[in-house]
mmCIF file of N, CA, C and O in Angstrom:
data_model
loop_
_atom_site.group_PDB
_atom_site.id
_atom_site.type_symbol
_atom_site.label_atom_id
_atom_site.label_comp_id
_atom_site.label_asym_id
_atom_site.label_seq_id
_atom_site.Cartn_x
_atom_site.Cartn_y
_atom_site.Cartn_z
ATOM 1 N N LEU H 1 1.804 10.568 -7.199
ATOM 2 C CA LEU H 1 2.729 9.714 -8.664
ATOM 3 C C LEU H 1 3.356 10.502 -9.825
ATOM 4 O O LEU H 1 4.781 9.739 -9.864
ATOM 5 N N GLU H 2 3.827 11.675 -9.491
ATOM 6 C CA GLU H 2 5.254 12.598 -9.365
ATOM 7 C C GLU H 2 6.025 12.027 -9.490
ATOM 8 O O GLU H 2 7.530 11.836 -9.426
ATOM 9 N N LEU H 3 5.767 12.194 -7.772
ATOM 10 C CA LEU H 3 7.436 11.473 -7.445
ATOM 11 C C LEU H 3 7.788 10.229 -6.476
ATOM 12 O O LEU H 3 8.744 9.898 -7.296
ATOM 13 N N PHE H 4 6.657 9.860 -7.337
ATOM 14 C CA PHE H 4 6.729 7.803 -7.407
ATOM 15 C C PHE H 4 7.466 7.631 -8.254
ATOM 16 O O PHE H 4 8.832 7.226 -8.780
ATOM 17 N N ALA H 5 7.754 8.745 -9.351
ATOM 18 C CA ALA H 5 8.016 8.054 -11.773
ATOM 19 C C ALA H 5 9.227 9.088 -10.825
ATOM 20 O O ALA H 5 10.754 8.119 -11.650
ATOM 21 N N LEU H 6 9.745 9.926 -9.786
ATOM 22 C CA LEU H 6 10.586 10.222 -10.114
ATOM 23 C C LEU H 6 11.445 9.204 -9.662
ATOM 24 O O LEU H 6 13.390 9.082 -9.911
ATOM 25 N N HIS H 7 11.507 8.965 -8.330
ATOM 26 C CA HIS H 7 12.367 7.860 -7.174
ATOM 27 C C HIS H 7 11.922 6.480 -7.230
ATOM 28 O O HIS H 7 12.312 5.604 -6.151
ATOM 29 N N LYS H 8 11.419 5.787 -7.991
ATOM 30 C CA LYS H 8 10.837 4.477 -8.034
ATOM 31 C C LYS H 8 12.101 3.453 -7.817
ATOM 32 O O LYS H 8 11.550 2.378 -7.520
ATOM 33 N N ASP H 9 13.367 4.300 -8.360
ATOM 34 C CA ASP H 9 14.292 2.738 -7.964
ATOM 35 C C ASP H 9 14.678 3.102 -6.900
ATOM 36 O O ASP H 9 15.560 2.078 -6.825
ATOM 37 N N GLU H 10 14.319 4.034 -6.196
ATOM 38 C CA GLU H 10 14.844 4.455 -4.626
ATOM 39 C C GLU H 10 12.986 3.924 -3.699
ATOM 40 O O GLU H 10 13.725 3.477 -2.533
ATOM 41 N N ILE H 11 12.075 3.493 -4.188
ATOM 42 C CA ILE H 11 11.371 3.302 -3.687
ATOM 43 C C ILE H 11 11.448 2.077 -2.941
ATOM 44 O O ILE H 11 11.320 0.472 -4.399
ATOM 45 N N ALA H 12 11.235 0.815 -1.901
ATOM 46 C CA ALA H 12 11.269 -0.261 -1.980
ATOM 47 C C ALA H 12 10.005 -1.052 -1.818
ATOM 48 O O ALA H 12 9.339 -2.003 -1.967
ATOM 49 N N PHE H 13 9.372 -0.083 -0.774
ATOM 50 C CA PHE H 13 7.423 -0.754 -0.382
ATOM 51 C C PHE H 13 6.805 0.880 -0.470
ATOM 52 O O PHE H 13 7.252 1.140 -0.067
ATOM 53 N N VAL H 14 5.653 0.560 -1.231
ATOM 54 C CA VAL H 14 4.616 1.566 -0.915
ATOM 55 C C VAL H 14 2.780 1.240 -0.257
ATOM 56 O O VAL H 14 2.680 -0.069 -0.152
ATOM 57 N N LEU H 15 2.559 2.018 0.796
ATOM 58 C CA LEU H 15 2.188 1.312 1.986
ATOM 59 C C LEU H 15 0.691 2.890 0.979
ATOM 60 O O LEU H 15 1.668 4.367 1.733
ATOM 61 N N SER H 16 -0.518 2.239 0.703
ATOM 62 C CA SER H 16 -1.628 3.349 0.636
ATOM 63 C C SER H 16 -2.565 3.290 1.382
ATOM 64 O O SER H 16 -3.292 1.896 1.708
ATOM 65 N N ASP H 17 -3.012 4.261 1.647
ATOM 66 C CA ASP H 17 -4.262 3.942 2.330
ATOM 67 C C ASP H 17 -5.251 3.277 1.492
ATOM 68 O O ASP H 17 -4.805 3.652 0.444
ATOM 69 N N VAL H 18 -6.747 2.636 2.016
ATOM 70 C CA VAL H 18 -6.791 1.984 0.793
ATOM 71 C C VAL H 18 -8.008 3.043 0.331
ATOM 72 O O VAL H 18 -8.393 3.283 -0.873
ATOM 73 N N ARG H 19 -9.265 3.632 1.066
ATOM 74 C CA ARG H 19 -9.617 4.717 1.021
ATOM 75 C C ARG H 19 -9.232 5.964 0.874
ATOM 76 O O ARG H 19 -8.436 6.244 2.045
ATOM 77 N N MET H 20 -9.053 7.337 -0.118
ATOM 78 C CA MET H 20 -8.611 8.233 -0.554
ATOM 79 C C MET H 20 -9.557 9.271 -0.735
ATOM 80 O O MET H 20 -10.391 8.471 -1.836
ATOM 81 N N PRO H 21 -9.956 10.219 -1.069
ATOM 82 C CA PRO H 21 -10.524 11.331 -2.407
ATOM 83 C C PRO H 21 -10.056 11.377 -3.180
ATOM 84 O O PRO H 21 -8.621 10.978 -3.579
ATOM 85 N N GLY H 22 -11.186 11.042 -4.320
ATOM 86 C CA GLY H 22 -10.057 11.104 -5.737
ATOM 87 C C GLY H 22 -10.055 10.264 -5.694
ATOM 88 O O GLY H 22 -11.221 9.288 -6.131
ATOM 89 N N MET H 23 -8.797 9.668 -6.496
ATOM 90 C CA MET H 23 -8.548 8.021 -6.765
ATOM 91 C C MET H 23 -7.960 7.333 -5.156
ATOM 92 O O MET H 23 -7.432 7.344 -4.088
ATOM 93 N N ASP H 24 -8.715 6.235 -5.040
ATOM 94 C CA ASP H 24 -8.023 4.813 -3.636
ATOM 95 C C ASP H 24 -7.390 4.544 -4.098
ATOM 96 O O ASP H 24 -6.511 4.568 -4.939
ATOM 97 N N GLY H 25 -7.139 3.766 -3.194
ATOM 98 C CA GLY H 25 -5.530 2.626 -2.981
ATOM 99 C C GLY H 25 -5.647 2.350 -3.759
ATOM 100 O O GLY H 25 -4.157 2.632 -4.573
ATOM 101 N N PRO H 26 -6.540 1.181 -4.299
ATOM 102 C CA PRO H 26 -5.847 0.510 -5.830
ATOM 103 C C PRO H 26 -6.249 0.766 -6.382
ATOM 104 O O PRO H 26 -5.282 0.866 -8.207
ATOM 105 N N ALA H 27 -6.546 2.315 -7.284
ATOM 106 C CA ALA H 27 -6.369 3.115 -8.432
ATOM 107 C C ALA H 27 -5.233 3.227 -8.358
ATOM 108 O O ALA H 27 -4.278 3.594 -9.453
ATOM 109 N N THR H 28 -4.646 3.630 -6.957
ATOM 110 C CA THR H 28 -3.683 4.157 -7.326
ATOM 111 C C THR H 28 -2.280 3.137 -7.726
ATOM 112 O O THR H 28 -1.037 2.987 -8.357
ATOM 113 N N VAL H 29 -2.293 2.223 -6.547
ATOM 114 C CA VAL H 29 -1.006 1.182 -7.405
ATOM 115 C C VAL H 29 -1.422 0.614 -8.425
ATOM 116 O O VAL H 29 -0.475 0.769 -9.098
ATOM 117 N N ALA H 30 -2.700 0.731 -9.148
ATOM 118 C CA ALA H 30 -2.838 0.405 -10.134
ATOM 119 C C ALA H 30 -1.709 1.486 -11.299
ATOM 120 O O ALA H 30 -1.017 1.176 -11.921
ATOM 121 N N ALA H 31 -1.904 3.046 -10.969
ATOM 122 C CA ALA H 31 -1.153 3.902 -11.962
ATOM 123 C C ALA H 31 0.142 3.552 -11.377
ATOM 124 O O ALA H 31 0.805 4.044 -12.115
ATOM 125 N N LEU H 32 0.496 3.030 -9.880
ATOM 126 C CA LEU H 32 1.705 2.913 -10.326
ATOM 127 C C LEU H 32 2.901 1.838 -10.532
ATOM 128 O O LEU H 32 4.237 0.982 -10.669
ATOM 129 N N ARG H 33 1.930 1.134 -11.344
ATOM 130 C CA ARG H 33 2.107 -0.099 -11.286
ATOM 131 C C ARG H 33 2.729 -0.233 -13.308
ATOM 132 O O ARG H 33 3.076 -0.895 -13.363
ATOM 133 N N ARG H 34 1.422 1.314 -13.379
ATOM 134 C CA ARG H 34 2.328 0.901 -15.024
ATOM 135 C C ARG H 34 3.268 2.157 -14.812
ATOM 136 O O ARG H 34 4.610 1.553 -16.491
ATOM 137 N N LEU H 35 4.169 1.762 -13.852
ATOM 138 C CA LEU H 35 5.644 3.707 -14.375
ATOM 139 C C LEU H 35 6.228 1.804 -13.493
ATOM 140 O O LEU H 35 7.499 2.284 -13.876
ATOM 141 N N ALA H 36 6.722 0.993 -13.034
ATOM 142 C CA ALA H 36 7.052 -0.250 -12.185
ATOM 143 C C ALA H 36 6.154 -0.984 -12.416
ATOM 144 O O ALA H 36 5.590 -1.664 -11.180
ATOM 145 N N PRO H 37 5.761 -2.463 -12.998
ATOM 146 C CA PRO H 37 5.329 -3.408 -13.083
ATOM 147 C C PRO H 37 5.533 -4.296 -11.345
ATOM 148 O O PRO H 37 4.816 -4.894 -11.419
ATOM 149 N N GLY H 38 6.656 -4.154 -10.900
ATOM 150 C CA GLY H 38 6.834 -4.961 -10.014
ATOM 151 C C GLY H 38 6.604 -4.038 -8.822
ATOM 152 O O GLY H 38 7.164 -4.673 -7.192
ATOM 153 N N VAL H 39 6.425 -2.697 -8.884
ATOM 154 C CA VAL H 39 6.164 -2.619 -7.275
ATOM 155 C C VAL H 39 5.592 -3.168 -6.414
ATOM 156 O O VAL H 39 4.360 -3.539 -6.370
ATOM 157 N N ARG H 40 6.364 -2.892 -4.728
ATOM 158 C CA ARG H 40 5.666 -4.292 -4.072
ATOM 159 C C ARG H 40 4.591 -3.149 -3.139
ATOM 160 O O ARG H 40 5.111 -1.742 -2.774
ATOM 161 N N PHE H 41 3.601 -3.699 -2.618
ATOM 162 C CA PHE H 41 2.890 -2.804 -1.651
ATOM 163 C C PHE H 41 2.052 -3.367 -1.114
ATOM 164 O O PHE H 41 1.984 -4.364 -0.613
ATOM 165 N N GLY H 42 1.375 -2.672 -0.067
ATOM 166 C CA GLY H 42 0.159 -2.578 0.998
ATOM 167 C C GLY H 42 -0.268 -1.125 1.334
ATOM 168 O O GLY H 42 -0.233 -0.847 1.290
ATOM 169 N N PHE H 43 -1.681 -2.463 1.718
ATOM 170 C CA PHE H 43 -2.761 -1.281 2.326
ATOM 171 C C PHE H 43 -2.455 -0.958 3.724
ATOM 172 O O PHE H 43 -2.421 -1.902 4.276
ATOM 173 N N MET H 44 -3.575 0.583 3.881
ATOM 174 C CA MET H 44 -3.963 0.238 5.242
ATOM 175 C C MET H 44 -5.276 1.161 4.967
ATOM 176 O O MET H 44 -5.201 1.418 4.372
ATOM 177 N N SER H 45 -5.763 0.464 6.459
ATOM 178 C CA SER H 45 -7.181 1.202 6.628
ATOM 179 C C SER H 45 -7.724 1.126 7.468
ATOM 180 O O SER H 45 -7.754 0.124 8.214
ATOM 181 N N GLY H 46 -8.543 1.769 7.851
ATOM 182 C CA GLY H 46 -9.606 1.713 9.570
ATOM 183 C C GLY H 46 -10.532 1.289 8.639
ATOM 184 O O GLY H 46 -11.708 0.489 9.705
ATOM 185 N N HIS H 47 -11.315 1.149 7.226
ATOM 186 C CA HIS H 47 -12.224 0.623 7.034
ATOM 187 C C HIS H 47 -12.183 0.341 5.515
ATOM 188 O O HIS H 47 -12.187 1.480 4.469
ATOM 189 N N LEU H 48 -11.873 -0.712 5.775
ATOM 190 C CA LEU H 48 -11.508 -1.103 3.980
ATOM 191 C C LEU H 48 -12.967 -0.558 2.512
ATOM 192 O O LEU H 48 -12.716 -1.305 1.820
ATOM 193 N N GLY H 49 -14.101 0.086 2.911
ATOM 194 C CA GLY H 49 -15.288 0.461 2.357
ATOM 195 C C GLY H 49 -15.784 -0.764 1.067
ATOM 196 O O GLY H 49 -16.345 -1.545 2.080
ATOM 197 N N GLU H 50 -15.494 -0.962 -0.408
ATOM 198 C CA GLU H 50 -16.365 -1.861 -0.826
ATOM 199 C C GLU H 50 -15.223 -2.997 -1.074
ATOM 200 O O GLU H 50 -15.766 -3.824 -2.163
ATOM 201 N N TYR H 51 -14.262 -2.500 -0.728
ATOM 202 C CA TYR H 51 -13.205 -3.781 -0.712
ATOM 203 C C TYR H 51 -12.680 -5.011 0.316
ATOM 204 O O TYR H 51 -13.422 -4.201 1.507
ATOM 205 N N THR H 52 -12.433 -5.988 0.129
ATOM 206 C CA THR H 52 -11.944 -7.236 1.536
ATOM 207 C C THR H 52 -11.037 -7.193 0.991
ATOM 208 O O THR H 52 -9.831 -7.266 0.278
ATOM 209 N N GLU H 53 -10.482 -7.643 2.492
ATOM 210 C CA GLU H 53 -8.408 -8.173 2.595
ATOM 211 C C GLU H 53 -8.312 -8.999 1.112
ATOM 212 O O GLU H 53 -7.102 -8.726 0.771
ATOM 213 N N GLU H 54 -8.847 -10.227 1.322
ATOM 214 C CA GLU H 54 -8.370 -10.947 -0.129
ATOM 215 C C GLU H 54 -8.612 -10.692 -1.266
ATOM 216 O O GLU H 54 -8.267 -10.966 -2.284
ATOM 217 N N GLN H 55 -9.713 -9.296 -1.836
ATOM 218 C CA GLN H 55 -9.535 -8.497 -2.654
ATOM 219 C C GLN H 55 -8.615 -8.110 -2.683
ATOM 220 O O GLN H 55 -7.403 -7.414 -3.198
ATOM 221 N N LEU H 56 -8.024 -7.908 -1.651
ATOM 222 C CA LEU H 56 -6.050 -6.659 -1.933
ATOM 223 C C LEU H 56 -5.337 -6.480 -2.055
ATOM 224 O O LEU H 56 -4.859 -6.752 -2.718
ATOM 225 N N ARG H 57 -5.785 -8.366 -1.552
ATOM 226 C CA ARG H 57 -4.014 -9.515 -1.410
ATOM 227 C C ARG H 57 -4.121 -10.096 -2.848
ATOM 228 O O ARG H 57 -3.570 -10.012 -3.528
ATOM 229 N N ALA H 58 -5.519 -10.249 -3.451
ATOM 230 C CA ALA H 58 -5.950 -10.675 -5.173
ATOM 231 C C ALA H 58 -5.162 -9.746 -5.847
ATOM 232 O O ALA H 58 -4.301 -10.162 -6.799
ATOM 233 N N MET H 59 -5.005 -8.328 -5.045
ATOM 234 C CA MET H 59 -4.728 -7.435 -6.000
ATOM 235 C C MET H 59 -2.629 -7.629 -5.707
ATOM 236 O O MET H 59 -2.330 -6.793 -6.697
ATOM 237 N N GLY H 60 -2.594 -7.772 -5.570
ATOM 238 C CA GLY H 60 -0.775 -8.487 -5.076
ATOM 239 C C GLY H 60 -0.082 -7.495 -4.029
ATOM 240 O O GLY H 60 1.453 -7.605 -3.351
ATOM 241 N N ALA H 61 -1.049 -6.787 -2.800
ATOM 242 C CA ALA H 61 -0.770 -6.164 -2.324
ATOM 243 C C ALA H 61 0.015 -6.989 -0.685
ATOM 244 O O ALA H 61 -0.691 -8.578 -0.400
ATOM 245 N N GLU H 62 0.653 -6.786 -0.654
ATOM 246 C CA GLU H 62 2.102 -8.011 0.732
ATOM 247 C C GLU H 62 1.100 -7.818 1.726
ATOM 248 O O GLU H 62 1.967 -8.743 2.758
ATOM 249 N N ARG H 63 0.128 -7.013 2.686
ATOM 250 C CA ARG H 63 0.671 -6.951 3.859
ATOM 251 C C ARG H 63 -1.116 -5.735 3.534
ATOM 252 O O ARG H 63 -1.202 -4.536 3.137
ATOM 253 N N VAL H 64 -2.342 -6.091 4.579
ATOM 254 C CA VAL H 64 -3.227 -5.243 5.106
ATOM 255 C C VAL H 64 -3.453 -4.733 6.081
ATOM 256 O O VAL H 64 -3.575 -5.499 6.911
ATOM 257 N N PHE H 65 -2.498 -3.562 6.662
ATOM 258 C CA PHE H 65 -2.481 -3.092 7.660
ATOM 259 C C PHE H 65 -3.879 -2.877 8.613
ATOM 260 O O PHE H 65 -4.751 -1.761 7.664
ATOM 261 N N GLU H 66 -4.267 -2.707 9.298
ATOM 262 C CA GLU H 66 -5.681 -1.836 9.920
ATOM 263 C C GLU H 66 -5.566 -1.236 11.216
ATOM 264 O O GLU H 66 -4.628 -1.532 11.900
ATOM 265 N N LYS H 67 -6.203 -0.038 10.692
ATOM 266 C CA LYS H 67 -6.278 0.879 11.655
ATOM 267 C C LYS H 67 -7.068 1.352 12.885
ATOM 268 O O LYS H 67 -8.150 -0.168 12.824
ATOM 269 N N PRO H 68 -6.654 1.557 14.446
ATOM 270 C CA PRO H 68 -5.662 2.111 13.875
ATOM 271 C C PRO H 68 -5.198 0.696 14.337
ATOM 272 O O PRO H 68 -4.998 0.043 14.994
ATOM 273 N N PHE H 69 -3.665 1.145 14.454
ATOM 274 C CA PHE H 69 -1.933 0.505 14.890
ATOM 275 C C PHE H 69 -1.080 0.857 14.971
ATOM 276 O O PHE H 69 -0.498 2.487 14.950
ATOM 277 N N ALA H 70 -0.074 0.555 15.886
ATOM 278 C CA ALA H 70 0.961 0.979 16.736
ATOM 279 C C ALA H 70 1.696 0.971 15.677
ATOM 280 O O ALA H 70 2.233 0.619 15.143
ATOM 281 N N PHE H 71 2.950 1.835 16.208
ATOM 282 C CA PHE H 71 3.448 2.985 14.911
ATOM 283 C C PHE H 71 4.865 2.004 15.057
ATOM 284 O O PHE H 71 5.606 1.506 14.196
ATOM 285 N N ASP H 72 5.071 1.460 16.363
ATOM 286 C CA ASP H 72 6.920 0.986 16.447
ATOM 287 C C ASP H 72 6.095 -0.462 15.066
ATOM 288 O O ASP H 72 7.580 -0.866 15.283
ATOM 289 N N LEU H 73 5.478 -0.782 15.735
ATOM 290 C CA LEU H 73 4.682 -2.685 14.768
ATOM 291 C C LEU H 73 4.904 -2.966 13.561
ATOM 292 O O LEU H 73 5.329 -3.430 13.018
ATOM 293 N N ILE H 74 4.109 -1.562 13.494
ATOM 294 C CA ILE H 74 4.182 -1.575 11.462
ATOM 295 C C ILE H 74 5.912 -0.676 11.178
ATOM 296 O O ILE H 74 5.035 -1.244 10.129
ATOM 297 N N ALA H 75 6.134 0.301 12.200
ATOM 298 C CA ALA H 75 7.355 0.654 11.090
ATOM 299 C C ALA H 75 7.929 -1.204 11.365
ATOM 300 O O ALA H 75 9.340 -1.162 10.550
ATOM 301 N N ARG H 76 8.930 -2.141 12.280
ATOM 302 C CA ARG H 76 9.342 -2.943 12.179
ATOM 303 C C ARG H 76 8.726 -3.956 10.890
ATOM 304 O O ARG H 76 9.511 -4.772 10.253
ATOM 305 N N ASP H 77 7.753 -4.561 10.960
ATOM 306 C CA ASP H 77 7.085 -5.177 10.123
ATOM 307 C C ASP H 77 7.767 -4.211 8.048
ATOM 308 O O ASP H 77 7.965 -4.935 7.520
ATOM 309 N N LEU H 78 7.437 -3.484 8.399
ATOM 310 C CA LEU H 78 7.781 -2.405 6.782
ATOM 311 C C LEU H 78 9.131 -2.681 7.009
ATOM 312 O O LEU H 78 9.633 -2.548 5.578
ATOM 313 N N ARG H 79 10.193 -2.449 7.492
ATOM 314 C CA ARG H 79 10.806 -2.629 7.578
ATOM 315 C C ARG H 79 11.266 -4.159 7.537
ATOM 316 O O ARG H 79 12.239 -4.929 6.338
ATOM 317 N N GLU H 80 10.805 -5.337 7.609
ATOM 318 C CA GLU H 80 10.872 -7.110 7.372
ATOM 319 C C GLU H 80 10.015 -7.174 5.595
ATOM 320 O O GLU H 80 11.017 -7.706 5.235
ATOM 321 N N LEU H 81 9.335 -5.774 6.075
ATOM 322 C CA LEU H 81 8.693 -5.763 3.660
ATOM 323 C C LEU H 81 10.251 -4.999 2.987
ATOM 324 O O LEU H 81 10.142 -5.774 1.848
ATOM 325 N N ALA H 82 10.975 -4.148 3.502
ATOM 326 C CA ALA H 82 11.768 -3.729 2.345
ATOM 327 C C ALA H 82 12.836 -4.390 2.352
ATOM 328 O O ALA H 82 13.555 -5.128 2.391
#
């Protein structure tokens, strides 16, 4: 969050894992939105846990990438989103 606050004007898209220790992806995105309401974001996950893809998209996620993924394909998609 500190790094995002320092560089938010330079960041075109945030990619967050859904499940993380401490603050999960949706909570992280909510905190980022307090700093930059228009932040564009997507999620990645090998297991969505308590969330569905529909819930993540309803939160504003532009993409939900399922792990494992091919890095060349995700890089292409991220370039298109940025």
